[in-house]
mmCIF file of C-alpha atoms in Angstrom:
data_model
loop_
_atom_site.group_PDB
_atom_site.id
_atom_site.type_symbol
_atom_site.label_atom_id
_atom_site.label_comp_id
_atom_site.label_asym_id
_atom_site.label_seq_id
_atom_site.Cartn_x
_atom_site.Cartn_y
_atom_site.Cartn_z
ATOM 1 C CA MET A 1 99.177 121.193 113.421
ATOM 2 C CA GLU A 2 102.810 122.289 113.694
ATOM 3 C CA SER A 3 103.592 125.192 111.383
ATOM 4 C CA GLY A 4 101.135 124.061 108.748
ATOM 5 C CA LYS A 5 103.198 120.981 107.905
ATOM 6 C CA THR A 6 101.813 117.660 106.747
ATOM 7 C CA ILE A 7 103.363 114.290 106.117
ATOM 8 C CA THR A 8 102.658 112.908 102.673
ATOM 9 C CA GLY A 9 102.746 109.275 101.644
ATOM 10 C CA ASP A 10 103.714 109.126 98.002
ATOM 11 C CA THR A 11 104.893 112.188 96.086
ATOM 12 C CA GLY A 12 107.744 113.596 98.112
ATOM 13 C CA ASP A 13 105.953 116.950 98.590
ATOM 14 C CA THR A 14 106.503 118.258 102.082
ATOM 15 C CA GLY A 15 103.367 120.314 102.391
ATOM 16 C CA ASP A 16 105.515 122.745 104.446
ATOM 17 C CA THR A 17 103.782 126.088 104.743
ATOM 18 C CA GLY A 18 106.468 128.059 106.426
ATOM 19 C CA ASP A 19 108.826 126.433 108.894
ATOM 20 C CA THR A 20 112.169 124.649 108.986
ATOM 21 C CA GLY A 21 113.290 121.334 110.280
ATOM 22 C CA ASP A 22 112.530 117.861 109.030
ATOM 23 C CA THR A 23 110.429 117.943 105.918
ATOM 24 C CA GLY A 24 108.979 114.472 105.931
ATOM 25 C CA ASP A 25 110.107 114.212 102.288
ATOM 26 C CA THR A 26 109.375 110.699 101.038
ATOM 27 C CA GLY A 27 111.240 110.567 97.763
ATOM 28 C CA ASP A 28 109.767 107.932 95.483
ATOM 29 C CA THR A 29 108.968 105.163 97.950
ATOM 30 C CA GLY A 30 107.722 106.801 101.110
ATOM 31 C CA ASP A 31 110.517 105.257 103.224
ATOM 32 C CA ARG A 32 111.460 108.656 104.721
ATOM 33 C CA VAL A 33 107.944 109.083 106.062
ATOM 34 C CA HIS A 34 108.254 105.863 107.993
ATOM 35 C CA ALA A 35 111.795 106.608 109.168
ATOM 36 C CA ASP A 36 110.985 110.142 110.326
ATOM 37 C CA LEU A 37 107.645 109.523 112.012
ATOM 38 C CA PRO A 38 108.829 109.214 115.647
ATOM 39 C CA ALA A 39 111.034 112.314 115.491
ATOM 40 C CA VAL A 40 108.465 114.392 113.665
ATOM 41 C CA LEU A 41 105.664 113.431 116.024
ATOM 42 C CA GLU A 42 107.684 114.502 119.065
ATOM 43 C CA ARG A 43 107.469 118.113 117.852
ATOM 44 C CA GLY A 44 103.688 118.324 117.833
ATOM 45 C CA ARG A 45 100.460 117.362 116.187
ATOM 46 C CA HIS A 46 100.077 117.148 112.429
ATOM 47 C CA ALA A 47 97.106 117.713 110.208
ATOM 48 C CA GLY A 48 97.306 114.514 108.215
ATOM 49 C CA VAL A 49 99.228 111.399 107.433
ATOM 50 C CA GLY A 50 98.749 109.803 104.049
ATOM 51 C CA PRO A 51 98.860 110.501 100.340
ATOM 52 C CA ASP A 52 98.301 114.003 99.012
ATOM 53 C CA VAL A 53 97.175 115.905 102.088
ATOM 54 C CA PHE A 54 97.458 119.529 101.043
ATOM 55 C CA GLU A 55 95.689 122.023 103.294
ATOM 56 C CA PRO A 56 94.166 121.583 106.741
ATOM 57 C CA GLU A 57 90.403 121.076 106.671
ATOM 58 C CA PRO A 58 87.843 120.338 109.387
ATOM 59 C CA ALA A 59 88.636 117.056 111.138
ATOM 60 C CA LEU A 60 86.491 114.008 110.435
ATOM 61 C CA ARG A 61 86.227 110.755 112.342
ATOM 62 C CA HIS A 62 87.538 107.745 110.448
ATOM 63 C CA PRO A 63 86.786 104.220 111.711
ATOM 64 C CA LEU A 64 90.350 102.964 111.208
ATOM 65 C CA PHE A 65 92.189 105.921 112.727
ATOM 66 C CA ASP A 66 89.895 106.903 115.571
ATOM 67 C CA HIS A 67 92.453 108.705 117.721
ATOM 68 C CA PRO A 68 92.241 112.219 119.233
ATOM 69 C CA ASP A 69 95.688 113.148 117.919
ATOM 70 C CA ILE A 70 95.189 111.946 114.344
ATOM 71 C CA VAL A 71 93.267 114.247 112.045
ATOM 72 C CA LEU A 72 92.060 113.132 108.626
ATOM 73 C CA THR A 73 90.825 115.690 106.137
ATOM 74 C CA PRO A 74 87.810 115.235 103.839
ATOM 75 C CA HIS A 75 90.245 115.154 100.910
ATOM 76 C CA LEU A 76 92.059 112.207 102.449
ATOM 77 C CA ARG A 77 88.828 110.369 103.176
ATOM 78 C CA GLY A 78 87.936 110.715 99.517
ATOM 79 C CA MET A 79 91.223 109.114 98.532
ATOM 80 C CA THR A 80 90.756 106.161 100.862
ATOM 81 C CA GLN A 81 87.223 105.579 99.587
ATOM 82 C CA ARG A 82 88.608 104.993 96.093
ATOM 83 C CA ALA A 83 91.753 103.048 96.922
ATOM 84 C CA MET A 84 93.679 102.912 100.201
ATOM 85 C CA LYS A 85 97.390 102.744 99.537
ATOM 86 C CA PRO A 86 99.329 100.269 101.668
ATOM 87 C CA ALA A 87 101.985 102.898 102.374
ATOM 88 C CA PHE A 88 99.331 105.222 103.823
ATOM 89 C CA VAL A 89 97.890 102.482 106.013
ATOM 90 C CA ASP A 90 101.282 101.564 107.416
ATOM 91 C CA ALA A 91 102.235 105.209 108.014
ATOM 92 C CA ALA A 92 99.007 105.897 109.894
ATOM 93 C CA ARG A 93 99.412 102.740 111.946
ATOM 94 C CA GLY A 94 102.886 103.950 112.809
ATOM 95 C CA VAL A 95 101.421 107.237 114.017
ATOM 96 C CA ALA A 96 98.915 105.427 116.213
ATOM 97 C CA ASP A 97 101.669 103.177 117.598
ATOM 98 C CA VAL A 98 103.908 106.114 118.515
ATOM 99 C CA LEU A 99 101.082 108.099 120.112
ATOM 100 C CA ALA A 100 100.189 105.038 122.181
ATOM 101 C CA GLY A 101 103.805 104.586 123.314
ATOM 102 C CA ARG A 102 104.339 101.403 121.295
ATOM 103 C CA PRO A 103 107.224 100.656 118.929
ATOM 104 C CA PRO A 104 105.955 101.548 115.454
ATOM 105 C CA THR A 105 105.741 98.154 113.740
ATOM 106 C CA ALA A 106 104.759 99.712 110.435
ATOM 107 C CA VAL A 107 107.920 101.837 110.586
ATOM 108 C CA ALA A 108 110.102 98.821 111.294
ATOM 109 C CA GLU A 109 108.574 96.813 108.465
ATOM 110 C CA PRO A 110 107.081 99.268 105.954
ATOM 111 C CA ARG A 111 104.785 97.739 103.353
ATOM 112 C CA PRO A 112 106.158 98.574 99.892
ATOM 113 C CA GLU A 113 104.059 100.565 97.485
ATOM 114 C CA PRO A 114 102.848 98.730 94.396
ATOM 115 C CA PRO A 115 105.100 99.196 91.347
ATOM 116 C CA LYS A 116 104.245 102.267 89.319
ATOM 117 C CA GLY A 117 102.552 101.679 86.003
ATOM 118 C CA HIS A 118 101.094 98.292 86.904
ATOM 119 C CA GLY A 119 97.378 98.804 86.632
ATOM 120 C CA MET A 120 96.913 101.109 89.622
ATOM 121 C CA THR A 121 94.116 102.857 87.750
ATOM 122 C CA THR A 122 92.391 99.689 86.567
ATOM 123 C CA PRO A 123 88.711 99.941 87.532
ATOM 124 C CA GLN A 124 88.682 96.404 88.957
ATOM 125 C CA LEU A 125 90.798 97.576 91.897
ATOM 126 C CA ASN A 126 87.795 99.631 92.989
ATOM 127 C CA ARG A 127 85.488 96.614 92.678
ATOM 128 C CA ILE A 128 86.923 94.594 95.578
ATOM 129 C CA ALA A 129 84.394 94.084 98.349
ATOM 130 C CA GLY A 130 83.897 92.153 101.555
ATOM 131 C CA ALA A 131 81.373 89.768 103.057
ATOM 132 C CA PRO A 132 80.572 89.440 106.778
ATOM 133 C CA ILE A 133 81.103 85.644 106.648
ATOM 134 C CA SER A 134 84.844 86.358 106.374
ATOM 135 C CA TRP A 135 84.502 87.599 109.951
ATOM 136 C CA GLY A 136 82.427 84.576 111.009
ATOM 137 C CA VAL A 137 79.047 86.305 110.689
ATOM 138 C CA CYS A 138 76.624 83.724 109.307
ATOM 139 C CA GLU A 139 72.918 82.945 109.041
ATOM 140 C CA VAL A 140 73.323 79.314 110.210
ATOM 141 C CA PRO A 141 72.125 78.802 113.832
ATOM 142 C CA GLY A 142 75.006 77.927 116.142
ATOM 143 C CA TRP A 143 77.636 78.774 113.535
ATOM 144 C CA GLY A 144 79.932 80.406 116.055
ATOM 145 C CA TYR A 145 80.739 83.640 117.852
ATOM 146 C CA GLN A 146 79.291 86.625 115.972
ATOM 147 C CA LEU A 147 81.317 89.830 115.817
ATOM 148 C CA THR A 148 79.576 93.189 116.012
ATOM 149 C CA PRO A 149 78.693 95.020 112.798
ATOM 150 C CA ASP A 150 80.774 98.017 113.859
ATOM 151 C CA ARG A 151 83.957 95.976 114.179
ATOM 152 C CA VAL A 152 83.387 94.146 110.903
ATOM 153 C CA LEU A 153 82.594 97.301 108.911
ATOM 154 C CA ASN A 154 85.506 99.206 110.455
ATOM 155 C CA GLU A 155 87.900 96.431 109.517
ATOM 156 C CA MET A 156 86.548 96.251 105.976
ATOM 157 C CA ARG A 157 87.582 99.870 105.539
ATOM 158 C CA GLU A 158 90.924 99.146 107.212
ATOM 159 C CA VAL A 159 91.648 96.662 104.445
ATOM 160 C CA GLY A 160 90.586 99.226 101.837
ATOM 161 C CA LEU A 161 87.466 97.439 100.609
ATOM 162 C CA ALA A 162 85.000 99.559 98.674
ATOM 163 C CA ALA A 163 81.756 97.760 99.471
ATOM 164 C CA THR A 164 80.104 94.936 101.365
ATOM 165 C CA GLU A 165 77.380 92.389 100.985
ATOM 166 C CA PHE A 166 74.573 92.721 103.518
ATOM 167 C CA GLY A 167 75.251 89.648 105.624
ATOM 168 C CA PRO A 168 72.508 87.688 107.407
ATOM 169 C CA ASP A 169 69.252 89.200 108.649
ATOM 170 C CA GLY A 170 69.958 91.374 111.677
ATOM 171 C CA PHE A 171 73.572 92.150 110.841
ATOM 172 C CA LEU A 172 72.600 95.482 109.271
ATOM 173 C CA PRO A 173 69.500 97.526 110.146
ATOM 174 C CA ALA A 174 66.329 96.293 108.461
ATOM 175 C CA VAL A 175 65.113 99.806 107.608
ATOM 176 C CA PRO A 176 66.685 100.607 104.212
ATOM 177 C CA ASP A 177 67.460 104.271 104.892
ATOM 178 C CA VAL A 178 69.053 103.438 108.239
ATOM 179 C CA MET A 179 71.109 100.651 106.671
ATOM 180 C CA ALA A 180 72.277 102.991 103.929
ATOM 181 C CA GLN A 181 73.381 105.540 106.528
ATOM 182 C CA VAL A 182 75.281 102.925 108.555
ATOM 183 C CA LEU A 183 77.204 101.896 105.452
ATOM 184 C CA ALA A 184 77.839 105.515 104.477
ATOM 185 C CA ASP A 185 79.191 106.189 107.970
ATOM 186 C CA HIS A 186 81.793 103.504 107.285
ATOM 187 C CA ASP A 187 82.544 104.738 103.736
ATOM 188 C CA LEU A 188 81.166 101.531 102.242
ATOM 189 C CA HIS A 189 78.802 100.893 99.370
ATOM 190 C CA ALA A 190 76.118 98.203 99.390
ATOM 191 C CA ILE A 191 76.353 95.386 96.869
ATOM 192 C CA GLY A 192 73.375 93.297 97.817
ATOM 193 C CA GLY A 193 73.146 90.122 99.780
ATOM 194 C CA PHE A 194 73.367 86.365 99.975
ATOM 195 C CA THR A 195 69.715 85.362 99.836
ATOM 196 C CA PRO A 196 68.859 81.746 100.702
ATOM 197 C CA LEU A 197 65.435 80.856 99.271
ATOM 198 C CA LEU A 198 63.400 77.667 99.019
ATOM 199 C CA LEU A 199 62.896 77.162 95.283
ATOM 200 C CA HIS A 200 61.920 73.516 94.756
ATOM 201 C CA VAL A 201 58.957 72.907 97.090
ATOM 202 C CA PRO A 202 55.430 72.849 95.556
ATOM 203 C CA GLY A 203 53.084 75.360 97.135
ATOM 204 C CA HIS A 204 55.906 77.625 98.315
ATOM 205 C CA ASP A 205 56.318 80.831 96.306
ATOM 206 C CA PRO A 206 59.702 82.540 96.883
ATOM 207 C CA LEU A 207 58.738 85.779 95.118
ATOM 208 C CA PRO A 208 57.040 87.580 98.048
ATOM 209 C CA GLU A 209 60.148 87.203 100.198
ATOM 210 C CA ALA A 210 62.353 88.367 97.334
ATOM 211 C CA GLU A 211 60.080 91.370 96.743
ATOM 212 C CA ARG A 212 60.400 92.348 100.404
ATOM 213 C CA LEU A 213 64.186 92.160 100.209
ATOM 214 C CA LEU A 214 64.356 94.103 96.949
ATOM 215 C CA GLU A 215 62.468 97.012 98.520
ATOM 216 C CA GLY A 216 65.632 97.840 100.415
ATOM 217 C CA TYR A 217 67.903 97.667 97.389
ATOM 218 C CA ALA A 218 66.841 101.020 95.942
ATOM 219 C CA ALA A 219 67.499 102.939 99.164
ATOM 220 C CA SER A 220 70.987 101.485 99.498
ATOM 221 C CA ASN A 221 71.792 101.454 95.756
ATOM 222 C CA ALA A 222 72.481 97.729 95.938
ATOM 223 C CA GLU A 223 72.771 95.947 92.622
ATOM 224 C CA VAL A 224 73.139 92.165 93.021
ATOM 225 C CA LEU A 225 70.675 89.633 94.467
ATOM 226 C CA VAL A 226 72.782 86.567 95.314
ATOM 227 C CA LEU A 227 70.395 83.593 95.362
ATOM 228 C CA SER A 228 71.029 80.245 96.982
ATOM 229 C CA ALA A 229 68.671 77.306 96.459
ATOM 230 C CA ILE A 230 68.479 76.040 100.032
ATOM 231 C CA THR A 231 67.220 72.613 101.050
ATOM 232 C CA GLY A 232 64.838 73.697 103.802
ATOM 233 C CA GLN A 233 67.100 72.165 106.458
ATOM 234 C CA ASP A 234 69.368 74.045 108.863
ATOM 235 C CA GLY A 235 72.990 74.256 107.783
ATOM 236 C CA TYR A 236 74.868 72.852 104.826
ATOM 237 C CA ASP A 237 75.831 69.374 105.961
ATOM 238 C CA SER A 238 73.210 67.317 104.054
ATOM 239 C CA ARG A 239 70.715 67.716 101.214
ATOM 240 C CA PRO A 240 67.957 65.788 99.412
ATOM 241 C CA GLU A 241 67.917 64.741 95.748
ATOM 242 C CA LEU A 242 65.665 66.578 93.304
ATOM 243 C CA ASP A 243 63.239 64.676 91.082
ATOM 244 C CA ALA A 244 62.121 65.890 87.634
ATOM 245 C CA ASP A 245 59.218 67.931 89.023
ATOM 246 C CA GLY A 246 61.480 69.502 91.619
ATOM 247 C CA TRP A 247 63.959 70.527 88.931
ATOM 248 C CA LYS A 248 61.232 71.995 86.761
ATOM 249 C CA LEU A 249 59.934 74.106 89.637
ATOM 250 C CA LEU A 250 63.403 75.224 90.733
ATOM 251 C CA LEU A 251 64.422 76.322 87.237
ATOM 252 C CA SER A 252 61.122 78.125 86.734
ATOM 253 C CA ASN A 253 61.548 79.994 90.007
ATOM 254 C CA LEU A 254 65.078 81.027 89.037
ATOM 255 C CA ASP A 255 63.755 82.638 85.864
ATOM 256 C CA ARG A 256 60.879 84.308 87.738
ATOM 257 C CA LEU A 257 63.309 85.753 90.280
ATOM 258 C CA THR A 258 65.630 86.929 87.498
ATOM 259 C CA ALA A 259 62.763 88.836 85.874
ATOM 260 C CA LEU A 260 61.551 90.246 89.193
ATOM 261 C CA ALA A 261 64.984 91.601 90.054
ATOM 262 C CA ALA A 262 65.498 93.026 86.561
ATOM 263 C CA GLU A 263 62.252 95.004 86.868
ATOM 264 C CA ARG A 264 63.879 96.786 89.820
ATOM 265 C CA GLY A 265 67.230 97.341 88.148
ATOM 266 C CA VAL A 266 68.920 94.521 90.081
ATOM 267 C CA ARG A 267 70.904 91.592 88.686
ATOM 268 C CA ALA A 268 69.936 88.197 90.136
ATOM 269 C CA VAL A 269 72.681 85.564 90.251
ATOM 270 C CA LEU A 270 72.641 81.970 91.441
ATOM 271 C CA HIS A 271 75.251 80.926 93.979
ATOM 272 C CA PRO A 272 76.161 77.212 93.690
ATOM 273 C CA HIS A 273 76.815 76.260 97.309
ATOM 274 C CA VAL A 274 77.788 73.139 99.212
ATOM 275 C CA GLY A 275 74.751 71.635 100.940
ATOM 276 C CA THR A 276 72.183 73.352 98.688
ATOM 277 C CA MET A 277 70.154 72.055 95.749
ATOM 278 C CA ILE A 278 72.792 73.372 93.300
ATOM 279 C CA GLU A 279 76.168 72.053 94.392
ATOM 280 C CA ASN A 280 77.962 69.828 91.867
ATOM 281 C CA GLY A 281 79.045 70.202 88.257
ATOM 282 C CA ASP A 282 76.060 68.408 86.711
ATOM 283 C CA GLU A 283 73.669 70.654 88.629
ATOM 284 C CA VAL A 284 75.525 73.801 87.584
ATOM 285 C CA ARG A 285 75.430 72.703 83.933
ATOM 286 C CA ARG A 286 71.711 71.999 84.184
ATOM 287 C CA VAL A 287 71.096 75.531 85.425
ATOM 288 C CA LEU A 288 73.220 77.023 82.637
ATOM 289 C CA GLU A 289 71.405 75.008 79.982
ATOM 290 C CA HIS A 290 67.820 75.440 81.190
ATOM 291 C CA SER A 291 67.697 78.804 82.951
ATOM 292 C CA ALA A 292 68.541 82.377 81.989
ATOM 293 C CA ILE A 293 69.979 83.315 85.384
ATOM 294 C CA SER A 294 73.586 84.449 85.670
ATOM 295 C CA LEU A 295 76.019 82.837 88.105
ATOM 296 C CA CYS A 296 77.836 83.953 91.192
ATOM 297 C CA LEU A 297 81.220 82.298 90.722
ATOM 298 C CA ASP A 298 82.094 81.117 94.224
ATOM 299 C CA THR A 299 85.569 79.705 93.695
ATOM 300 C CA GLY A 300 85.517 77.671 96.901
ATOM 301 C CA HIS A 301 82.060 76.130 96.801
ATOM 302 C CA LEU A 302 82.475 75.187 93.147
ATOM 303 C CA LEU A 303 85.785 73.441 93.815
ATOM 304 C CA ILE A 304 84.367 71.540 96.805
ATOM 305 C CA GLY A 305 81.346 70.561 94.731
ATOM 306 C CA GLY A 306 83.592 69.062 92.041
ATOM 307 C CA THR A 307 83.622 71.929 89.510
ATOM 308 C CA ASP A 308 86.924 73.542 88.517
ATOM 309 C CA PRO A 309 86.100 77.272 88.841
ATOM 310 C CA ALA A 310 88.863 78.255 86.413
ATOM 311 C CA GLU A 311 87.531 75.878 83.767
ATOM 312 C CA LEU A 312 83.953 77.070 84.288
ATOM 313 C CA THR A 313 85.155 80.644 83.881
ATOM 314 C CA ARG A 314 86.926 79.700 80.653
ATOM 315 C CA GLN A 315 83.870 77.911 79.249
ATOM 316 C CA ALA A 316 81.107 80.324 80.246
ATOM 317 C CA PRO A 317 82.503 83.744 81.208
ATOM 318 C CA GLU A 318 79.423 85.458 79.754
ATOM 319 C CA ARG A 319 77.228 83.827 82.425
ATOM 320 C CA ILE A 320 79.303 85.078 85.357
ATOM 321 C CA ALA A 321 78.063 88.374 86.771
ATOM 322 C CA HIS A 322 79.384 88.236 90.343
ATOM 323 C CA THR A 323 82.229 86.501 92.173
ATOM 324 C CA HIS A 324 82.951 85.236 95.665
ATOM 325 C CA MET A 325 86.710 84.843 95.849
ATOM 326 C CA LYS A 326 88.050 82.297 98.312
ATOM 327 C CA ASP A 327 90.862 79.772 98.292
ATOM 328 C CA VAL A 328 90.588 76.154 99.382
ATOM 329 C CA ASP A 329 92.734 73.478 100.997
ATOM 330 C CA SER A 330 91.910 70.682 98.551
ATOM 331 C CA SER A 331 92.866 67.943 101.023
ATOM 332 C CA LEU A 332 90.109 69.094 103.402
ATOM 333 C CA ALA A 333 87.714 69.603 100.488
ATOM 334 C CA ALA A 334 88.278 65.959 99.498
ATOM 335 C CA LYS A 335 87.228 64.872 102.984
ATOM 336 C CA VAL A 336 83.958 66.785 102.574
ATOM 337 C CA GLN A 337 83.385 65.178 99.186
ATOM 338 C CA SER A 338 83.996 61.695 100.616
ATOM 339 C CA GLY A 339 81.861 62.284 103.701
ATOM 340 C CA ARG A 340 84.748 61.988 106.162
ATOM 341 C CA LEU A 341 84.076 65.551 107.310
ATOM 342 C CA THR A 342 80.921 67.623 107.304
ATOM 343 C CA TYR A 343 81.084 71.011 105.653
ATOM 344 C CA THR A 344 80.979 72.757 109.036
ATOM 345 C CA GLU A 345 83.755 70.589 110.442
ATOM 346 C CA ALA A 346 85.948 71.357 107.439
ATOM 347 C CA VAL A 347 85.365 75.097 107.751
ATOM 348 C CA ARG A 348 86.284 74.890 111.422
ATOM 349 C CA ALA A 349 89.449 72.992 110.462
ATOM 350 C CA GLY A 350 90.530 75.787 108.090
ATOM 351 C CA MET A 351 89.399 74.490 104.706
ATOM 352 C CA TYR A 352 89.126 78.042 103.395
ATOM 353 C CA ARG A 353 92.412 79.835 102.986
ATOM 354 C CA PRO A 354 93.423 83.378 102.046
ATOM 355 C CA LEU A 355 93.732 83.885 98.295
ATOM 356 C CA GLY A 356 97.041 82.514 97.057
ATOM 357 C CA ALA A 357 97.418 80.108 99.979
ATOM 358 C CA GLY A 358 95.251 77.282 98.634
ATOM 359 C CA ASP A 359 94.560 75.288 95.479
ATOM 360 C CA VAL A 360 92.275 77.613 93.478
ATOM 361 C CA ASP A 361 93.827 79.055 90.300
ATOM 362 C CA VAL A 362 92.988 82.681 91.042
ATOM 363 C CA GLN A 363 95.181 84.036 88.239
ATOM 364 C CA ALA A 364 93.425 81.947 85.569
ATOM 365 C CA ILE A 365 89.984 82.973 86.833
ATOM 366 C CA VAL A 366 90.801 86.677 86.756
ATOM 367 C CA THR A 367 92.453 86.329 83.345
ATOM 368 C CA HIS A 368 89.382 84.657 81.806
ATOM 369 C CA LEU A 369 87.009 87.188 83.348
ATOM 370 C CA SER A 370 89.123 90.173 82.312
ATOM 371 C CA ALA A 371 89.349 88.905 78.748
ATOM 372 C CA ARG A 372 85.558 88.908 78.627
ATOM 373 C CA GLY A 373 85.373 92.460 80.018
ATOM 374 C CA TYR A 374 84.028 91.473 83.425
ATOM 375 C CA ASP A 375 82.936 94.574 85.352
ATOM 376 C CA GLY A 376 81.257 92.973 88.355
ATOM 377 C CA TRP A 377 82.399 92.737 91.958
ATOM 378 C CA TYR A 378 85.172 90.609 93.392
ATOM 379 C CA VAL A 379 83.860 89.777 96.870
ATOM 380 C CA LEU A 380 86.410 88.401 99.328
ATOM 381 C CA GLU A 381 84.537 85.655 101.126
ATOM 382 C CA GLN A 382 86.497 83.262 103.333
ATOM 383 C CA ASP A 383 83.977 81.372 105.466
ATOM 384 C CA THR A 384 85.204 81.423 109.071
ATOM 385 C CA ILE A 385 83.968 80.076 112.410
ATOM 386 C CA LEU A 386 84.966 81.910 115.585
ATOM 387 C CA THR A 387 84.691 80.578 119.131
ATOM 388 C CA GLU A 388 85.169 83.922 120.882
ATOM 389 C CA GLU A 389 86.067 87.570 120.364
ATOM 390 C CA PRO A 390 89.558 87.556 118.825
ATOM 391 C CA LYS A 391 92.198 88.743 121.285
ATOM 392 C CA GLU A 392 94.576 89.759 118.512
ATOM 393 C CA LYS A 393 93.681 91.088 115.059
ATOM 394 C CA GLY A 394 91.569 88.075 114.138
ATOM 395 C CA PRO A 395 89.957 87.439 110.724
ATOM 396 C CA VAL A 396 91.000 90.785 109.252
ATOM 397 C CA GLU A 397 94.542 89.447 108.791
ATOM 398 C CA ASP A 398 93.354 86.788 106.329
ATOM 399 C CA VAL A 399 91.132 89.317 104.543
ATOM 400 C CA TRP A 400 94.088 91.669 104.206
ATOM 401 C CA GLU A 401 96.220 88.861 102.722
ATOM 402 C CA SER A 402 93.476 87.985 100.229
ATOM 403 C CA ALA A 403 92.987 91.615 99.241
ATOM 404 C CA GLU A 404 96.691 92.129 98.611
ATOM 405 C CA HIS A 405 96.900 88.941 96.541
ATOM 406 C CA LEU A 406 93.869 89.857 94.445
ATOM 407 C CA ARG A 407 95.174 93.376 93.845
ATOM 408 C CA SER A 408 98.459 91.921 92.663
ATOM 409 C CA VAL A 409 96.677 89.527 90.293
ATOM 410 C CA LEU A 410 94.492 92.312 88.914
ATOM 411 C CA ARG A 411 97.511 94.536 88.292
ATOM 412 C CA ASN A 412 99.392 91.732 86.564
ATOM 413 C CA THR A 413 96.378 90.960 84.388
ATOM 414 C CA ALA A 414 95.953 94.605 83.403
ATOM 415 C CA SER A 415 99.636 95.187 82.590
#
């Protein structure tokens, strides 16, 4: 560190402990930090880049800024765990660019800070999470190229997400304590996981499998069991029709699973999903009328299945305890509904879009949920199929766009 000086990202404090020269003063917007980075870095190493770095502390590795010449203090890591400011991210990227000899793109095009007084302290901003499927990690055999857990978890923190769903079996360690440590190493909390279970087949009891999964929830402090009523076939491209006995068994199993999870302090929710036994509007209504289970509001799967997620949120906000936020190209969704494309083909063609880039009314959904006092998670989940390791940034760019859009909507709703 040069003369005890730090670069701050929001307040204008210089952190100068006794030297002259450029102060790194940011004023109100942080523009000076970006403008001064190259010149300041030429004079030596600095103890921190980001908001409110006060005194040098022992260096800690951070998955986003893993560089020998960038030091992040424990104080700073605590800030990023709660809410990573875009100005801090861009400043640190600029540091990494300069140290690597690249033009600092974040300096050339700094990301503006959110307006002051617009819901920055709203608790919902700390309830934005990720799902591995947004990086193409999926339980369906042959789905596509599967990225490594380390890359996915690192990039979740890069976006500033607070938590993650588990992903498919094998994505995270099966031993609960080990899984909890892996997530802690990436500054992420565990939410729970998408859990596909067979619920409608006589002679098949789904509770033992659910009990096994719930054993790991306590160790990782996970809180939501996201159930999907699978067909028993691979993939989501076709499904059978349920008869009256099948419906009776499925609804009974949903209530049994709800009670089982509640005994362990976990909330069970049903995820209506294309290609499962609960897909369309009539099936969703039947569950709401004849079962006590809460819903996972998956904005994309509901829309593709013929249910307007905004209208469902308006009609039954009290039944929604979890959300999967994705946007949809309705023209591709219509081809799935008509049978011109399979679900997998449509996903490969880009049916799911970043929030704000498709046809889902995200603002209305958030407004209805907020009016009801929703305090659950907003999970960014944009189903993606990869063919190879991305040569550029890859899926994280769409996740970043969705996160920024959702943050903006949450701030507008809270103001």
